[in-house]
Amino acid sequence: MSNERYLTFALAKGRLAEKTLALLEEVGITCEEMKDKSSRKLIFVNEELKLKFFLSKGPDVPTYVEYGAADIGVVGADIILEENRRVYEVLDLGFGACRMCVCGPESAGELLKHHEMIRVASKYPEIAKNYFYNQKNQTVDIIKLNGSVELGPIVGLSDVIVDIVETGSTLKENGLVVLETITPLSARMIVNQVSMQMESARIKELINKIKAAVEAKG
Ligand code: PRP
């Protein structure tokens, strides 16, 4: 056991990380150090299980995993699709469920139907491009924004947006509606391709344990 190397987890900061830690705890993987919210430490270790954990910005998680700086990552499917990194997606963790949608004022529905040249604002330009160009065969102008994307149609920057809808309340409060659903989303576990081979037994055991815990929740 003692010659085992550390397996490193990269977790997307925020709500997903909290839910991931709770799930890991259910399968006997704890990291006490990480619960101290006042700490400025970036990397946490469980010596007994030979595991390391770090938190990063969501979009960086697939990057750490692709380059092998982390063996395993937990991040939203939205980011996996947008970043399109060479990693294995091994498990749907079930939480963080929401959907990627085309949204806008009700009136923009006509523009979509008639495949007009429209402006699409999004924090997810790759997902928007893939959807409009490859799935719908519609030429559009994609404008990258970094947040509060719902402003796009309200202030006249764009006709529609491509964004995450969870409860739908942000849309509702801003007089916008879901026009088309692109794909359902949730938190996913990803694995570095080399780690999956070199540490196959350990990683598979871990995946199976977590999978059983996720399935037990239904
Ligand atoms: C996300 C998303 C929507 C909102 C959807 O934004 O971009 O704006 O949540 O949630 P709802 O359907 O439950 O209202 P986030 O809070 O991450 O902030 P951002 O706009 O700065 O990206």
Short mmCIF file of C-alpha atoms and ligand atoms in Angstrom, two decimals:
data_model
loop_
_atom_site.label_atom_id
_atom_site.label_comp_id
_atom_site.label_asym_id
_atom_site.label_seq_id
_atom_site.Cartn_x
_atom_site.Cartn_y
_atom_site.Cartn_z
CA MET A 1 0.00 0.00 0.00
CA SER A 2 2.72 2.46 1.00
CA ASN A 3 4.32 2.53 -2.45
CA GLU A 4 1.06 3.69 -4.04
CA ARG A 5 1.30 7.07 -5.66
CA TYR A 6 -1.12 9.85 -4.88
CA LEU A 7 -4.25 10.14 -6.95
CA THR A 8 -5.14 13.78 -7.45
CA PHE A 9 -8.65 15.20 -7.77
CA ALA A 10 -9.42 18.59 -9.36
CA LEU A 11 -12.78 19.93 -8.26
CA ALA A 12 -14.65 22.90 -9.70
CA LYS A 13 -14.92 25.56 -6.97
CA GLY A 14 -18.31 26.27 -5.47
CA ARG A 15 -21.50 24.31 -5.12
CA LEU A 16 -20.31 21.36 -7.20
CA ALA A 17 -17.23 20.93 -5.01
CA GLU A 18 -19.35 20.90 -1.86
CA LYS A 19 -21.68 18.28 -3.30
CA THR A 20 -18.73 16.24 -4.55
CA LEU A 21 -17.07 16.25 -1.12
CA ALA A 22 -20.36 15.15 0.47
CA LEU A 23 -20.62 12.29 -2.04
CA LEU A 24 -17.00 11.25 -1.49
CA GLU A 25 -17.61 11.27 2.24
CA GLU A 26 -20.47 8.82 1.74
CA VAL A 27 -18.04 6.33 0.21
CA GLY A 28 -15.51 6.80 2.99
CA ILE A 29 -13.28 9.37 1.32
CA THR A 30 -12.85 12.35 3.58
CA CYS A 31 -10.67 15.40 3.52
CA GLU A 32 -11.00 17.24 6.81
CA GLU A 33 -8.55 19.98 5.82
CA MET A 34 -10.78 21.04 2.98
CA LYS A 35 -13.73 21.83 5.21
CA ASP A 36 -11.95 24.78 6.80
CA LYS A 37 -13.48 27.65 4.82
CA SER A 38 -11.06 30.23 6.24
CA SER A 39 -8.04 28.39 4.87
CA ARG A 40 -6.19 29.84 1.88
CA LYS A 41 -4.52 26.53 1.16
CA LEU A 42 -4.90 25.34 -2.41
CA ILE A 43 -4.12 21.66 -2.09
CA PHE A 44 -5.33 19.17 0.48
CA VAL A 45 -4.05 15.70 1.27
CA ASN A 46 -5.50 12.51 2.71
CA GLU A 47 -2.31 10.67 3.65
CA GLU A 48 -4.05 7.48 4.63
CA LEU A 49 -5.82 7.00 1.29
CA LYS A 50 -3.01 8.58 -0.72
CA LEU A 51 -5.33 11.15 -2.25
CA LYS A 52 -4.84 14.82 -3.02
CA PHE A 53 -7.53 17.36 -3.78
CA PHE A 54 -7.47 20.86 -5.19
CA LEU A 55 -10.09 23.41 -6.16
CA SER A 56 -9.89 25.36 -9.39
CA LYS A 57 -12.07 27.47 -11.63
CA GLY A 58 -14.51 25.19 -13.43
CA PRO A 59 -13.17 25.70 -16.97
CA ASP A 60 -9.65 24.81 -15.77
CA VAL A 61 -10.66 21.37 -14.43
CA PRO A 62 -10.58 19.58 -17.84
CA THR A 63 -7.23 21.29 -18.55
CA TYR A 64 -5.63 19.91 -15.37
CA VAL A 65 -7.04 16.47 -16.15
CA GLU A 66 -5.96 16.43 -19.81
CA TYR A 67 -2.37 17.29 -18.88
CA GLY A 68 -2.32 14.79 -16.00
CA ALA A 69 -1.83 17.41 -13.28
CA ALA A 70 -4.98 15.85 -11.86
CA ASP A 71 -5.94 12.21 -12.43
CA ILE A 72 -9.63 12.81 -11.80
CA GLY A 73 -11.86 15.85 -12.16
CA VAL A 74 -15.40 16.76 -11.25
CA VAL A 75 -17.02 19.47 -13.33
CA GLY A 76 -20.26 20.38 -15.08
CA ALA A 77 -21.10 18.82 -18.45
CA ASP A 78 -21.41 22.37 -19.85
CA ILE A 79 -17.70 22.93 -19.26
CA ILE A 80 -16.74 19.51 -20.63
CA LEU A 81 -18.61 20.31 -23.86
CA GLU A 82 -17.22 23.82 -24.11
CA GLU A 83 -13.60 22.90 -23.40
CA ASN A 84 -13.58 19.71 -25.51
CA ARG A 85 -10.45 18.31 -23.85
CA ARG A 86 -8.96 14.84 -24.35
CA VAL A 87 -10.26 13.21 -21.16
CA TYR A 88 -12.50 10.24 -20.40
CA GLU A 89 -15.92 11.10 -19.07
CA VAL A 90 -16.66 8.17 -16.77
CA LEU A 91 -19.62 9.00 -14.57
CA ASP A 92 -22.73 11.16 -14.32
CA LEU A 93 -22.92 12.20 -10.67
CA GLY A 94 -26.57 13.21 -10.96
CA PHE A 95 -26.36 16.49 -9.07
CA GLY A 96 -26.10 19.97 -10.57
CA ALA A 97 -28.87 19.04 -12.99
CA CYS A 98 -29.86 21.79 -15.41
CA ARG A 99 -30.03 22.23 -19.20
CA MET A 100 -28.33 24.20 -21.94
CA CYS A 101 -30.91 26.17 -23.89
CA VAL A 102 -31.46 28.78 -26.53
CA CYS A 103 -33.42 31.53 -24.80
CA GLY A 104 -34.78 34.90 -25.73
CA PRO A 105 -37.95 36.92 -25.98
CA GLU A 106 -40.91 34.90 -27.21
CA SER A 107 -40.78 36.84 -30.50
CA ALA A 108 -37.32 35.46 -31.32
CA GLY A 109 -38.90 32.04 -31.87
CA GLU A 110 -39.77 33.12 -35.44
CA LEU A 111 -36.14 34.02 -36.21
CA LEU A 112 -35.08 30.53 -35.15
CA LYS A 113 -37.77 28.83 -37.19
CA HIS A 114 -36.84 30.64 -40.37
CA HIS A 115 -33.09 30.10 -39.96
CA GLU A 116 -32.41 33.80 -40.11
CA MET A 117 -28.96 35.29 -39.57
CA ILE A 118 -29.21 36.13 -35.89
CA ARG A 119 -26.91 37.23 -33.10
CA VAL A 120 -26.35 34.76 -30.28
CA ALA A 121 -24.71 35.86 -27.01
CA SER A 122 -23.20 33.18 -24.80
CA LYS A 123 -20.62 32.27 -22.19
CA TYR A 124 -20.40 29.03 -24.22
CA PRO A 125 -19.40 30.03 -27.78
CA GLU A 126 -18.25 26.50 -28.71
CA ILE A 127 -21.51 24.91 -27.61
CA ALA A 128 -23.46 27.63 -29.43
CA LYS A 129 -21.35 27.20 -32.58
CA ASN A 130 -21.71 23.44 -32.58
CA TYR A 131 -25.46 23.66 -32.07
CA PHE A 132 -26.22 26.26 -34.72
CA TYR A 133 -23.62 25.29 -37.32
CA ASN A 134 -23.52 21.50 -37.02
CA GLN A 135 -26.90 20.52 -35.67
CA LYS A 136 -29.19 23.18 -37.09
CA ASN A 137 -27.17 24.22 -40.15
CA GLN A 138 -27.92 27.84 -39.36
CA THR A 139 -25.32 30.57 -39.84
CA VAL A 140 -25.30 32.88 -36.85
CA ASP A 141 -23.13 35.57 -35.32
CA ILE A 142 -21.83 34.38 -31.95
CA ILE A 143 -20.86 36.93 -29.33
CA LYS A 144 -18.89 35.77 -26.29
CA LEU A 145 -19.98 37.16 -22.91
CA ASN A 146 -18.62 36.31 -19.47
CA GLY A 147 -21.79 36.29 -17.38
CA SER A 148 -25.22 37.86 -16.88
CA VAL A 149 -25.86 36.71 -20.43
CA GLU A 150 -29.59 37.39 -20.11
CA LEU A 151 -28.71 41.05 -20.64
CA GLY A 152 -27.92 40.29 -24.30
CA PRO A 153 -31.47 40.41 -25.73
CA ILE A 154 -32.63 42.95 -23.12
CA VAL A 155 -30.15 45.65 -24.09
CA GLY A 156 -30.21 44.78 -27.80
CA LEU A 157 -26.79 43.13 -28.08
CA SER A 158 -28.21 39.86 -29.38
CA ASP A 159 -31.44 38.24 -30.56
CA VAL A 160 -31.06 35.17 -28.36
CA ILE A 161 -28.69 33.63 -25.82
CA VAL A 162 -27.31 30.14 -25.28
CA ASP A 163 -27.17 29.61 -21.54
CA ILE A 164 -27.81 27.32 -18.60
CA VAL A 165 -31.35 27.14 -17.26
CA GLU A 166 -31.80 25.62 -13.85
CA THR A 167 -34.98 26.81 -12.13
CA GLY A 168 -35.91 29.21 -14.94
CA SER A 169 -36.31 32.13 -12.53
CA THR A 170 -33.59 34.31 -14.08
CA LEU A 171 -35.33 34.05 -17.45
CA LYS A 172 -38.75 34.71 -15.97
CA GLU A 173 -37.63 37.77 -14.03
CA ASN A 174 -36.19 39.20 -17.22
CA GLY A 175 -39.09 38.46 -19.55
CA LEU A 176 -37.28 35.74 -21.50
CA VAL A 177 -38.30 32.16 -22.32
CA VAL A 178 -36.67 28.89 -23.34
CA LEU A 179 -36.95 28.63 -27.13
CA GLU A 180 -35.00 25.42 -27.73
CA THR A 181 -33.29 22.88 -25.47
CA ILE A 182 -29.79 21.88 -26.57
CA THR A 183 -28.86 19.27 -23.98
CA PRO A 184 -29.39 18.21 -20.37
CA LEU A 185 -26.45 18.89 -18.04
CA SER A 186 -25.17 17.66 -14.67
CA ALA A 187 -21.91 17.14 -12.78
CA ARG A 188 -19.60 14.58 -14.38
CA MET A 189 -16.46 12.76 -13.34
CA ILE A 190 -13.60 12.85 -15.84
CA VAL A 191 -10.33 10.90 -15.84
CA ASN A 192 -6.94 11.47 -17.43
CA GLN A 193 -6.42 8.99 -20.27
CA VAL A 194 -3.01 7.76 -19.10
CA SER A 195 -4.05 7.52 -15.44
CA MET A 196 -6.99 5.38 -16.51
CA GLN A 197 -4.50 2.80 -17.80
CA MET A 198 -1.70 3.15 -15.25
CA GLU A 199 -3.97 3.26 -12.20
CA SER A 200 -6.79 1.26 -13.69
CA ALA A 201 -7.62 -0.93 -10.66
CA ARG A 202 -7.69 1.93 -8.15
CA ILE A 203 -9.63 4.28 -10.38
CA LYS A 204 -12.16 1.65 -11.42
CA GLU A 205 -12.75 0.68 -7.79
CA LEU A 206 -13.32 4.31 -6.95
CA ILE A 207 -15.70 4.81 -9.87
CA ASN A 208 -17.70 1.71 -8.90
CA LYS A 209 -18.03 2.85 -5.28
CA ILE A 210 -19.19 6.31 -6.28
CA LYS A 211 -21.49 4.89 -8.95
CA ALA A 212 -23.17 2.67 -6.36
CA ALA A 213 -23.67 5.67 -4.04
CA VAL A 214 -25.15 7.74 -6.91
CA GLU A 215 -27.47 4.90 -7.92
CA ALA A 216 -28.59 4.37 -4.33
CA LYS A 217 -29.86 7.95 -4.36
CA GLY A 218 -31.89 7.17 -7.48
C1 PRP B 1 -26.44 30.83 -14.30
C2 PRP B 1 -26.94 30.91 -15.75
C3 PRP B 1 -28.23 31.67 -15.60
C4 PRP B 1 -28.74 31.20 -14.24
C5 PRP B 1 -29.80 30.15 -14.44
O1 PRP B 1 -25.79 31.99 -14.01
O2 PRP B 1 -26.00 31.57 -16.57
O3 PRP B 1 -28.02 33.05 -15.61
O4 PRP B 1 -27.64 30.65 -13.54
O5 PRP B 1 -30.36 29.73 -13.22
P1 PRP B 1 -31.93 29.74 -12.99
O6 PRP B 1 -32.59 29.08 -14.15
O7 PRP B 1 -32.10 28.91 -11.73
O8 PRP B 1 -32.38 31.15 -12.79
P2 PRP B 1 -24.80 32.17 -12.79
O9 PRP B 1 -25.57 32.33 -11.52
O10 PRP B 1 -23.83 31.04 -12.78
O11 PRP B 1 -24.08 33.55 -13.08
P3 PRP B 1 -23.57 34.24 -14.44
O12 PRP B 1 -24.78 34.81 -15.10
O13 PRP B 1 -22.65 35.30 -13.99
O14 PRP B 1 -22.93 33.19 -15.28
#
